[in-house]
mmCIF file of C-alpha atoms in Angstrom:
data_model
loop_
_atom_site.group_PDB
_atom_site.id
_atom_site.type_symbol
_atom_site.label_atom_id
_atom_site.label_comp_id
_atom_site.label_asym_id
_atom_site.label_seq_id
_atom_site.Cartn_x
_atom_site.Cartn_y
_atom_site.Cartn_z
ATOM 1 C CA UNK A 1 85.350 24.621 -110.817
ATOM 2 C CA UNK A 2 89.175 23.602 -111.328
ATOM 3 C CA UNK A 3 89.854 25.267 -107.553
ATOM 4 C CA UNK A 4 87.021 22.995 -106.506
ATOM 5 C CA UNK A 5 88.498 19.556 -107.774
ATOM 6 C CA UNK A 6 91.967 20.456 -106.365
ATOM 7 C CA UNK A 7 90.540 20.767 -102.481
ATOM 8 C CA UNK A 8 88.598 17.540 -103.619
ATOM 9 C CA UNK A 9 91.753 15.936 -104.417
ATOM 10 C CA UNK A 10 93.320 17.072 -101.633
ATOM 11 C CA UNK A 11 91.365 15.888 -99.227
ATOM 12 C CA UNK A 12 91.374 12.554 -100.855
ATOM 13 C CA UNK A 13 95.157 12.276 -100.692
ATOM 14 C CA UNK A 14 94.915 13.421 -96.596
ATOM 15 C CA UNK A 15 92.213 10.310 -96.347
ATOM 16 C CA UNK A 16 94.318 7.893 -98.069
ATOM 17 C CA UNK A 17 97.485 8.937 -96.611
ATOM 18 C CA UNK A 18 95.653 8.728 -93.216
ATOM 19 C CA UNK A 19 94.467 5.009 -94.012
ATOM 20 C CA UNK A 20 97.928 3.927 -94.860
ATOM 21 C CA UNK A 21 99.421 5.512 -91.904
ATOM 22 C CA UNK A 22 97.215 3.353 -89.569
ATOM 23 C CA UNK A 23 98.699 0.373 -87.745
ATOM 24 C CA UNK A 24 95.690 -0.723 -86.685
ATOM 25 C CA UNK A 25 94.224 -4.072 -88.357
ATOM 26 C CA UNK A 26 90.574 -3.428 -89.553
ATOM 27 C CA UNK A 27 89.035 -6.503 -88.033
ATOM 28 C CA UNK A 28 90.850 -5.602 -84.906
ATOM 29 C CA UNK A 29 89.324 -2.376 -84.747
ATOM 30 C CA UNK A 30 85.619 -3.428 -85.778
ATOM 31 C CA UNK A 31 85.957 -5.922 -82.785
ATOM 32 C CA UNK A 32 87.141 -3.510 -79.986
ATOM 33 C CA UNK A 33 84.157 -1.026 -81.205
ATOM 34 C CA UNK A 34 81.955 -3.576 -81.184
ATOM 35 C CA UNK A 35 83.351 -4.102 -77.557
ATOM 36 C CA UNK A 36 82.554 -0.804 -76.335
ATOM 37 C CA UNK A 37 79.099 -0.724 -77.879
ATOM 38 C CA UNK A 38 78.636 -4.180 -76.062
ATOM 39 C CA UNK A 39 79.269 -2.000 -73.048
ATOM 40 C CA UNK A 40 76.967 0.669 -73.589
ATOM 41 C CA UNK A 41 79.759 2.725 -74.630
ATOM 42 C CA UNK A 42 81.563 3.740 -71.185
ATOM 43 C CA UNK A 43 82.953 7.073 -70.865
ATOM 44 C CA UNK A 44 86.359 5.645 -70.087
ATOM 45 C CA UNK A 45 86.447 4.145 -73.669
ATOM 46 C CA UNK A 46 85.297 7.467 -75.483
ATOM 47 C CA UNK A 47 88.865 7.756 -77.148
ATOM 48 C CA UNK A 48 87.834 4.584 -79.134
ATOM 49 C CA UNK A 49 87.112 6.392 -82.500
ATOM 50 C CA UNK A 50 86.365 4.791 -85.670
ATOM 51 C CA UNK A 51 88.552 7.490 -87.362
ATOM 52 C CA UNK A 52 91.876 6.963 -85.203
ATOM 53 C CA UNK A 53 94.301 4.451 -84.984
ATOM 54 C CA UNK A 54 93.459 1.781 -82.599
ATOM 55 C CA UNK A 55 97.451 1.154 -81.858
ATOM 56 C CA UNK A 56 98.069 4.519 -80.874
ATOM 57 C CA UNK A 57 98.240 5.468 -77.151
ATOM 58 C CA UNK A 58 94.983 7.341 -77.101
ATOM 59 C CA UNK A 59 93.101 4.047 -77.046
ATOM 60 C CA UNK A 60 92.615 3.474 -73.421
ATOM 61 C CA UNK A 61 93.430 0.001 -72.391
ATOM 62 C CA UNK A 62 94.830 -1.163 -76.241
ATOM 63 C CA UNK A 63 97.901 -2.365 -76.980
ATOM 64 C CA UNK A 64 99.287 -3.926 -80.458
ATOM 65 C CA UNK A 65 102.364 -6.214 -80.971
ATOM 66 C CA UNK A 66 104.776 -3.644 -82.648
ATOM 67 C CA UNK A 67 107.865 -6.122 -81.885
ATOM 68 C CA UNK A 68 106.692 -8.327 -84.630
ATOM 69 C CA UNK A 69 105.451 -5.450 -86.706
ATOM 70 C CA UNK A 70 102.251 -7.402 -86.963
ATOM 71 C CA UNK A 71 100.288 -4.615 -85.267
ATOM 72 C CA UNK A 72 97.647 -6.712 -83.921
ATOM 73 C CA UNK A 73 95.918 -6.138 -80.750
ATOM 74 C CA UNK A 74 97.333 -8.563 -78.180
ATOM 75 C CA UNK A 75 96.883 -6.714 -74.781
ATOM 76 C CA UNK A 76 93.299 -5.460 -73.742
ATOM 77 C CA UNK A 77 92.758 -4.086 -70.163
ATOM 78 C CA UNK A 78 89.347 -2.830 -69.019
ATOM 79 C CA UNK A 79 89.422 -1.585 -65.742
ATOM 80 C CA UNK A 80 87.001 1.013 -63.596
ATOM 81 C CA UNK A 81 84.424 1.187 -66.348
ATOM 82 C CA UNK A 82 81.299 2.729 -65.193
ATOM 83 C CA UNK A 83 78.752 0.739 -67.066
ATOM 84 C CA UNK A 84 75.335 2.880 -67.045
ATOM 85 C CA UNK A 85 73.810 -0.785 -66.423
ATOM 86 C CA UNK A 86 74.320 -4.377 -66.008
ATOM 87 C CA UNK A 87 76.087 -5.574 -69.274
ATOM 88 C CA UNK A 88 77.577 -9.240 -69.707
ATOM 89 C CA UNK A 89 81.373 -9.651 -70.728
ATOM 90 C CA UNK A 90 81.124 -9.115 -74.759
ATOM 91 C CA UNK A 91 81.167 -12.029 -76.693
ATOM 92 C CA UNK A 92 83.013 -9.628 -79.338
ATOM 93 C CA UNK A 93 86.301 -10.059 -77.244
ATOM 94 C CA UNK A 94 86.379 -13.421 -78.940
ATOM 95 C CA UNK A 95 87.093 -11.246 -82.188
ATOM 96 C CA UNK A 96 90.456 -10.356 -81.145
ATOM 97 C CA UNK A 97 92.222 -13.841 -82.343
ATOM 98 C CA UNK A 98 95.682 -12.397 -81.386
ATOM 99 C CA UNK A 99 95.216 -11.779 -77.736
ATOM 100 C CA UNK A 100 97.714 -12.417 -75.286
ATOM 101 C CA UNK A 101 96.645 -10.725 -72.005
ATOM 102 C CA UNK A 102 92.994 -10.058 -71.342
ATOM 103 C CA UNK A 103 92.453 -7.906 -68.250
ATOM 104 C CA UNK A 104 88.891 -6.810 -66.715
ATOM 105 C CA UNK A 105 88.839 -5.573 -63.165
ATOM 106 C CA UNK A 106 86.364 -3.166 -61.054
ATOM 107 C CA UNK A 107 83.222 -2.968 -62.680
ATOM 108 C CA UNK A 108 80.421 -3.608 -60.548
ATOM 109 C CA UNK A 109 77.821 -3.528 -63.297
ATOM 110 C CA UNK A 110 79.723 -6.442 -65.001
ATOM 111 C CA UNK A 111 77.131 -9.807 -64.548
ATOM 112 C CA UNK A 112 76.484 -13.272 -65.998
ATOM 113 C CA UNK A 113 78.769 -15.723 -66.682
ATOM 114 C CA UNK A 114 82.170 -15.923 -68.438
ATOM 115 C CA UNK A 115 81.266 -16.562 -72.116
ATOM 116 C CA UNK A 116 82.066 -19.556 -74.235
ATOM 117 C CA UNK A 117 83.410 -17.559 -76.911
ATOM 118 C CA UNK A 118 86.577 -16.807 -74.848
ATOM 119 C CA UNK A 119 87.692 -20.148 -75.470
ATOM 120 C CA UNK A 120 88.284 -18.928 -79.292
ATOM 121 C CA UNK A 121 91.152 -17.102 -78.136
ATOM 122 C CA UNK A 122 94.114 -19.611 -78.926
ATOM 123 C CA UNK A 123 96.884 -17.550 -78.079
ATOM 124 C CA UNK A 124 95.861 -15.847 -74.766
ATOM 125 C CA UNK A 125 98.162 -16.294 -71.935
ATOM 126 C CA UNK A 126 96.918 -14.277 -69.158
ATOM 127 C CA UNK A 127 93.351 -14.300 -68.117
ATOM 128 C CA UNK A 128 92.165 -11.968 -65.621
ATOM 129 C CA UNK A 129 88.435 -11.252 -64.264
ATOM 130 C CA UNK A 130 88.265 -9.729 -61.004
ATOM 131 C CA UNK A 131 86.591 -7.835 -58.611
ATOM 132 C CA UNK A 132 83.454 -7.598 -60.688
ATOM 133 C CA UNK A 133 79.719 -9.600 -60.271
ATOM 134 C CA UNK A 134 80.484 -12.017 -62.676
ATOM 135 C CA UNK A 135 78.321 -15.142 -61.751
ATOM 136 C CA UNK A 136 78.163 -18.790 -62.597
ATOM 137 C CA UNK A 137 80.624 -21.462 -62.388
ATOM 138 C CA UNK A 138 84.185 -21.828 -63.699
ATOM 139 C CA UNK A 139 84.096 -23.238 -66.991
ATOM 140 C CA UNK A 140 85.211 -26.385 -67.921
ATOM 141 C CA UNK A 141 86.202 -24.894 -71.255
ATOM 142 C CA UNK A 142 89.601 -23.276 -69.756
ATOM 143 C CA UNK A 143 90.908 -26.733 -70.196
ATOM 144 C CA UNK A 144 90.824 -26.428 -74.066
ATOM 145 C CA UNK A 145 92.926 -22.841 -73.519
ATOM 146 C CA UNK A 146 96.386 -24.974 -73.568
ATOM 147 C CA UNK A 147 98.646 -21.633 -73.992
ATOM 148 C CA UNK A 148 96.927 -20.043 -70.379
ATOM 149 C CA UNK A 149 99.566 -19.263 -67.870
ATOM 150 C CA UNK A 150 97.948 -17.487 -65.239
ATOM 151 C CA UNK A 151 94.012 -17.306 -64.459
ATOM 152 C CA UNK A 152 92.822 -15.033 -62.052
ATOM 153 C CA UNK A 153 89.083 -14.744 -60.943
ATOM 154 C CA UNK A 154 89.388 -13.622 -57.965
ATOM 155 C CA UNK A 155 86.490 -11.677 -56.092
ATOM 156 C CA UNK A 156 83.553 -11.978 -58.541
ATOM 157 C CA UNK A 157 80.401 -13.963 -57.708
ATOM 158 C CA UNK A 158 81.364 -17.200 -58.869
ATOM 159 C CA UNK A 159 79.857 -20.199 -57.516
ATOM 160 C CA UNK A 160 79.734 -24.487 -58.361
ATOM 161 C CA UNK A 161 82.657 -26.563 -57.936
ATOM 162 C CA UNK A 162 86.192 -26.170 -58.905
ATOM 163 C CA UNK A 163 86.735 -28.179 -62.208
ATOM 164 C CA UNK A 164 89.119 -30.994 -61.996
ATOM 165 C CA UNK A 165 89.969 -30.409 -65.882
ATOM 166 C CA UNK A 166 92.262 -27.119 -64.640
ATOM 167 C CA UNK A 167 95.543 -29.607 -64.535
ATOM 168 C CA UNK A 168 95.208 -30.340 -67.915
ATOM 169 C CA UNK A 169 96.785 -27.116 -68.917
ATOM 170 C CA UNK A 170 100.038 -27.854 -69.587
ATOM 171 C CA UNK A 171 101.651 -24.251 -69.122
ATOM 172 C CA UNK A 172 99.783 -23.230 -66.235
ATOM 173 C CA UNK A 173 101.958 -21.114 -63.499
ATOM 174 C CA UNK A 174 98.804 -20.558 -61.032
ATOM 175 C CA UNK A 175 95.361 -19.704 -60.302
ATOM 176 C CA UNK A 176 93.725 -17.327 -57.942
ATOM 177 C CA UNK A 177 90.085 -17.891 -57.299
ATOM 178 C CA UNK A 178 89.884 -16.231 -54.173
ATOM 179 C CA UNK A 179 86.668 -14.122 -52.508
ATOM 180 C CA UNK A 180 83.930 -16.275 -54.429
ATOM 181 C CA UNK A 181 80.936 -18.806 -53.931
ATOM 182 C CA UNK A 182 82.882 -21.650 -54.968
ATOM 183 C CA UNK A 183 82.110 -25.067 -52.820
ATOM 184 C CA UNK A 184 82.960 -28.579 -52.616
ATOM 185 C CA UNK A 185 86.088 -30.169 -52.371
ATOM 186 C CA UNK A 186 89.843 -29.218 -53.943
ATOM 187 C CA UNK A 187 89.944 -32.062 -56.409
ATOM 188 C CA UNK A 188 92.673 -34.460 -56.076
ATOM 189 C CA UNK A 189 93.778 -33.561 -59.899
ATOM 190 C CA UNK A 190 94.874 -30.328 -58.638
ATOM 191 C CA UNK A 191 97.997 -32.525 -57.845
ATOM 192 C CA UNK A 192 99.080 -33.154 -61.488
ATOM 193 C CA UNK A 193 99.536 -29.436 -61.877
ATOM 194 C CA UNK A 194 102.755 -29.088 -63.967
ATOM 195 C CA UNK A 195 106.060 -28.630 -62.324
ATOM 196 C CA UNK A 196 106.100 -25.301 -63.243
ATOM 197 C CA UNK A 197 103.060 -24.481 -61.230
ATOM 198 C CA UNK A 198 103.855 -22.568 -58.006
ATOM 199 C CA UNK A 199 100.490 -20.211 -57.038
ATOM 200 C CA UNK A 200 97.593 -21.797 -55.374
ATOM 201 C CA UNK A 201 95.081 -19.340 -54.086
ATOM 202 C CA UNK A 202 91.422 -20.125 -53.238
ATOM 203 C CA UNK A 203 90.601 -18.072 -50.023
ATOM 204 C CA UNK A 204 87.187 -16.739 -49.053
ATOM 205 C CA UNK A 205 85.090 -19.269 -50.165
ATOM 206 C CA UNK A 206 82.956 -22.405 -49.128
ATOM 207 C CA UNK A 207 85.368 -25.619 -49.765
ATOM 208 C CA UNK A 208 85.078 -28.093 -47.831
ATOM 209 C CA UNK A 209 86.537 -31.767 -47.226
ATOM 210 C CA UNK A 210 90.266 -32.800 -47.116
ATOM 211 C CA UNK A 211 93.068 -30.954 -48.685
ATOM 212 C CA UNK A 212 94.084 -33.779 -51.277
ATOM 213 C CA UNK A 213 97.259 -35.849 -50.443
ATOM 214 C CA UNK A 214 97.976 -35.354 -54.229
ATOM 215 C CA UNK A 215 99.164 -31.910 -53.312
ATOM 216 C CA UNK A 216 102.269 -33.214 -51.925
ATOM 217 C CA UNK A 217 103.367 -33.611 -55.459
ATOM 218 C CA UNK A 218 103.588 -29.475 -56.061
ATOM 219 C CA UNK A 219 106.102 -27.139 -55.528
ATOM 220 C CA UNK A 220 104.150 -24.232 -54.362
ATOM 221 C CA UNK A 221 105.569 -21.078 -53.862
ATOM 222 C CA UNK A 222 102.174 -18.838 -52.722
ATOM 223 C CA UNK A 223 99.419 -20.940 -51.116
ATOM 224 C CA UNK A 224 96.495 -19.198 -49.544
ATOM 225 C CA UNK A 225 93.396 -21.725 -48.556
ATOM 226 C CA UNK A 226 92.317 -19.479 -45.709
ATOM 227 C CA UNK A 227 88.737 -18.610 -44.908
ATOM 228 C CA UNK A 228 86.874 -21.899 -45.953
ATOM 229 C CA UNK A 229 85.528 -25.185 -44.386
ATOM 230 C CA UNK A 230 88.549 -26.993 -45.104
ATOM 231 C CA UNK A 231 89.227 -30.189 -42.639
ATOM 232 C CA UNK A 232 91.616 -32.582 -41.861
ATOM 233 C CA UNK A 233 95.793 -33.052 -42.242
ATOM 234 C CA UNK A 234 97.179 -29.872 -43.896
ATOM 235 C CA UNK A 235 100.902 -31.273 -43.759
ATOM 236 C CA UNK A 236 100.921 -32.381 -47.572
ATOM 237 C CA UNK A 237 101.561 -28.122 -48.323
ATOM 238 C CA UNK A 238 104.631 -28.554 -45.956
ATOM 239 C CA UNK A 239 107.800 -31.023 -46.692
ATOM 240 C CA UNK A 240 111.705 -31.206 -46.707
ATOM 241 C CA UNK A 241 111.774 -30.824 -50.315
ATOM 242 C CA UNK A 242 109.491 -27.768 -50.474
ATOM 243 C CA UNK A 243 112.424 -25.430 -51.757
ATOM 244 C CA UNK A 244 110.190 -22.668 -53.153
ATOM 245 C CA UNK A 245 107.550 -22.212 -50.413
ATOM 246 C CA UNK A 246 107.566 -18.346 -49.488
ATOM 247 C CA UNK A 247 104.182 -17.812 -48.052
ATOM 248 C CA UNK A 248 101.104 -20.371 -46.662
ATOM 249 C CA UNK A 249 98.020 -18.720 -45.529
ATOM 250 C CA UNK A 250 95.648 -21.558 -44.080
ATOM 251 C CA UNK A 251 93.829 -19.277 -41.390
ATOM 252 C CA UNK A 252 90.066 -19.750 -40.741
ATOM 253 C CA UNK A 253 89.483 -23.489 -41.710
ATOM 254 C CA UNK A 254 88.960 -26.709 -39.445
ATOM 255 C CA UNK A 255 92.301 -28.326 -39.911
ATOM 256 C CA UNK A 256 93.661 -30.749 -37.169
ATOM 257 C CA UNK A 257 97.479 -31.998 -37.602
ATOM 258 C CA UNK A 258 100.447 -32.028 -35.397
ATOM 259 C CA UNK A 259 102.536 -28.758 -36.545
ATOM 260 C CA UNK A 260 105.626 -30.003 -34.481
ATOM 261 C CA UNK A 261 105.912 -32.915 -37.088
ATOM 262 C CA UNK A 262 105.929 -30.817 -40.286
ATOM 263 C CA UNK A 263 109.450 -30.278 -42.162
ATOM 264 C CA UNK A 264 110.284 -27.244 -43.531
ATOM 265 C CA UNK A 265 114.414 -27.865 -43.577
ATOM 266 C CA UNK A 266 114.687 -26.432 -47.198
ATOM 267 C CA UNK A 267 112.004 -23.701 -47.051
ATOM 268 C CA UNK A 268 114.785 -21.109 -46.322
ATOM 269 C CA UNK A 269 112.549 -18.143 -48.086
ATOM 270 C CA UNK A 270 109.444 -19.058 -46.125
ATOM 271 C CA UNK A 271 107.956 -15.362 -45.276
ATOM 272 C CA UNK A 272 104.399 -15.900 -44.314
ATOM 273 C CA UNK A 273 103.010 -18.358 -42.271
ATOM 274 C CA UNK A 274 99.308 -17.849 -41.098
ATOM 275 C CA UNK A 275 97.560 -20.917 -39.486
ATOM 276 C CA UNK A 276 95.370 -18.956 -36.821
ATOM 277 C CA UNK A 277 91.755 -20.205 -35.734
ATOM 278 C CA UNK A 278 92.189 -23.902 -36.903
ATOM 279 C CA UNK A 279 92.436 -27.146 -34.331
ATOM 280 C CA UNK A 280 96.101 -27.661 -34.845
ATOM 281 C CA UNK A 281 97.933 -29.311 -32.157
ATOM 282 C CA UNK A 282 101.471 -30.098 -30.996
ATOM 283 C CA UNK A 283 104.679 -28.131 -30.699
ATOM 284 C CA UNK A 284 106.149 -24.971 -32.790
ATOM 285 C CA UNK A 285 108.790 -26.653 -34.770
ATOM 286 C CA UNK A 286 112.847 -25.398 -33.905
ATOM 287 C CA UNK A 287 113.176 -25.211 -37.516
ATOM 288 C CA UNK A 288 111.052 -21.772 -37.465
ATOM 289 C CA UNK A 289 114.022 -20.324 -35.784
ATOM 290 C CA UNK A 290 116.555 -20.785 -39.034
ATOM 291 C CA UNK A 291 113.736 -18.787 -41.211
ATOM 292 C CA UNK A 292 115.760 -15.654 -41.872
ATOM 293 C CA UNK A 293 113.331 -13.990 -44.460
ATOM 294 C CA UNK A 294 110.237 -14.738 -42.032
ATOM 295 C CA UNK A 295 107.999 -11.377 -41.972
ATOM 296 C CA UNK A 296 104.597 -12.767 -40.667
ATOM 297 C CA UNK A 297 103.691 -15.490 -38.177
ATOM 298 C CA UNK A 298 100.206 -16.308 -36.760
ATOM 299 C CA UNK A 299 99.438 -19.567 -34.992
ATOM 300 C CA UNK A 300 97.185 -18.131 -32.433
ATOM 301 C CA UNK A 301 93.336 -19.351 -31.475
ATOM 302 C CA UNK A 302 94.791 -23.602 -32.143
ATOM 303 C CA UNK A 303 95.585 -26.418 -29.687
ATOM 304 C CA UNK A 304 99.369 -25.940 -29.523
ATOM 305 C CA UNK A 305 101.500 -26.494 -26.464
ATOM 306 C CA UNK A 306 104.801 -26.482 -25.057
ATOM 307 C CA UNK A 307 107.398 -23.774 -25.190
ATOM 308 C CA UNK A 308 107.866 -21.085 -27.953
ATOM 309 C CA UNK A 309 111.595 -22.314 -29.628
ATOM 310 C CA UNK A 310 113.863 -19.310 -28.688
ATOM 311 C CA UNK A 311 115.831 -17.663 -31.535
ATOM 312 C CA UNK A 312 115.737 -16.503 -35.092
ATOM 313 C CA UNK A 313 112.713 -14.210 -35.426
ATOM 314 C CA UNK A 314 110.280 -15.688 -33.809
ATOM 315 C CA UNK A 315 110.548 -13.181 -30.582
ATOM 316 C CA UNK A 316 109.654 -10.361 -33.073
ATOM 317 C CA UNK A 317 106.365 -11.036 -33.038
ATOM 318 C CA UNK A 318 104.019 -10.016 -30.209
ATOM 319 C CA UNK A 319 101.611 -12.118 -28.301
ATOM 320 C CA UNK A 320 98.740 -12.020 -30.515
ATOM 321 C CA UNK A 321 100.880 -14.173 -32.875
ATOM 322 C CA UNK A 322 100.612 -17.106 -30.479
ATOM 323 C CA UNK A 323 97.644 -16.180 -27.964
ATOM 324 C CA UNK A 324 94.568 -18.553 -27.528
ATOM 325 C CA UNK A 325 96.535 -21.833 -27.573
ATOM 326 C CA UNK A 326 96.089 -24.699 -25.014
ATOM 327 C CA UNK A 327 99.252 -24.458 -23.365
ATOM 328 C CA UNK A 328 101.947 -22.618 -25.606
ATOM 329 C CA UNK A 329 104.376 -20.344 -23.574
ATOM 330 C CA UNK A 330 107.648 -18.568 -23.455
ATOM 331 C CA UNK A 331 108.552 -15.343 -24.946
ATOM 332 C CA UNK A 332 106.805 -13.351 -25.924
ATOM 333 C CA UNK A 333 103.847 -15.121 -23.706
ATOM 334 C CA UNK A 334 104.096 -15.746 -20.247
ATOM 335 C CA UNK A 335 107.114 -18.278 -19.064
ATOM 336 C CA UNK A 336 106.533 -22.106 -18.856
ATOM 337 C CA UNK A 337 107.665 -22.050 -15.184
#
């Protein structure tokens, strides 16, 4: 009997010692286990076990705040999960109150709308939901999440219109909604994004109407509005003061403006310019020859005329970059004479 008592005491001591050594907050662990259950217990999350520490490296995609020694879960990376049937985004994610980074990607069987419970994540800074079959509208409740720095909802099945309220987010650096079914115009309120807002990518959607003149106020570095049905003047995205502009893609729209009148005098870091398949007219501006870092250029299938400026990197691009214009000529196209 004495020997049995000693064994029991040893087991109890080991259990107590394990409990003391575990860093994971019990509420966070409970939330994570619920998320696993809500997703049908996918194989990739098999390391999420109730008798192990969720702050240990064994818990796939989970990170805890070790810098401040609070050990609260602050990062959740759910990607490439093989779900046995269609599941929605678990509302139980909202039970991780210290979450700063949420990454959900490449999950074909993830469906349904973005749950309103995500608005409870008052410390969230980076929100990525990409390459899924999540549907519905981009929710208005995002404007309540004042800590957000980046929102990326690329390549889902989202529809509806762009919420004008997004511009009220005071810390936002960029949004990417490429590859969805979003329709309607770009809201004029998008010109009121904060000064540090630099990324606007809305390609491969169903956007219509004119590019708002208010976007001229923004100091954008990366712009991709390609493969929509946008019309009219896009020169508001250029300007002599655009010192941060690095890449701009407006290809495959219905844009009509005089390219020769755009100003790029301070856009010395411009690396990519894609304007193909529009109705752009005028001539190629001479300032393009001064762009030292230009790596890609395509102005084909427009109504451009005149001689391609000589110098800089413009002759390094082949004929396909300039082809199918009204009367564009000069190297690498045939001579103007």
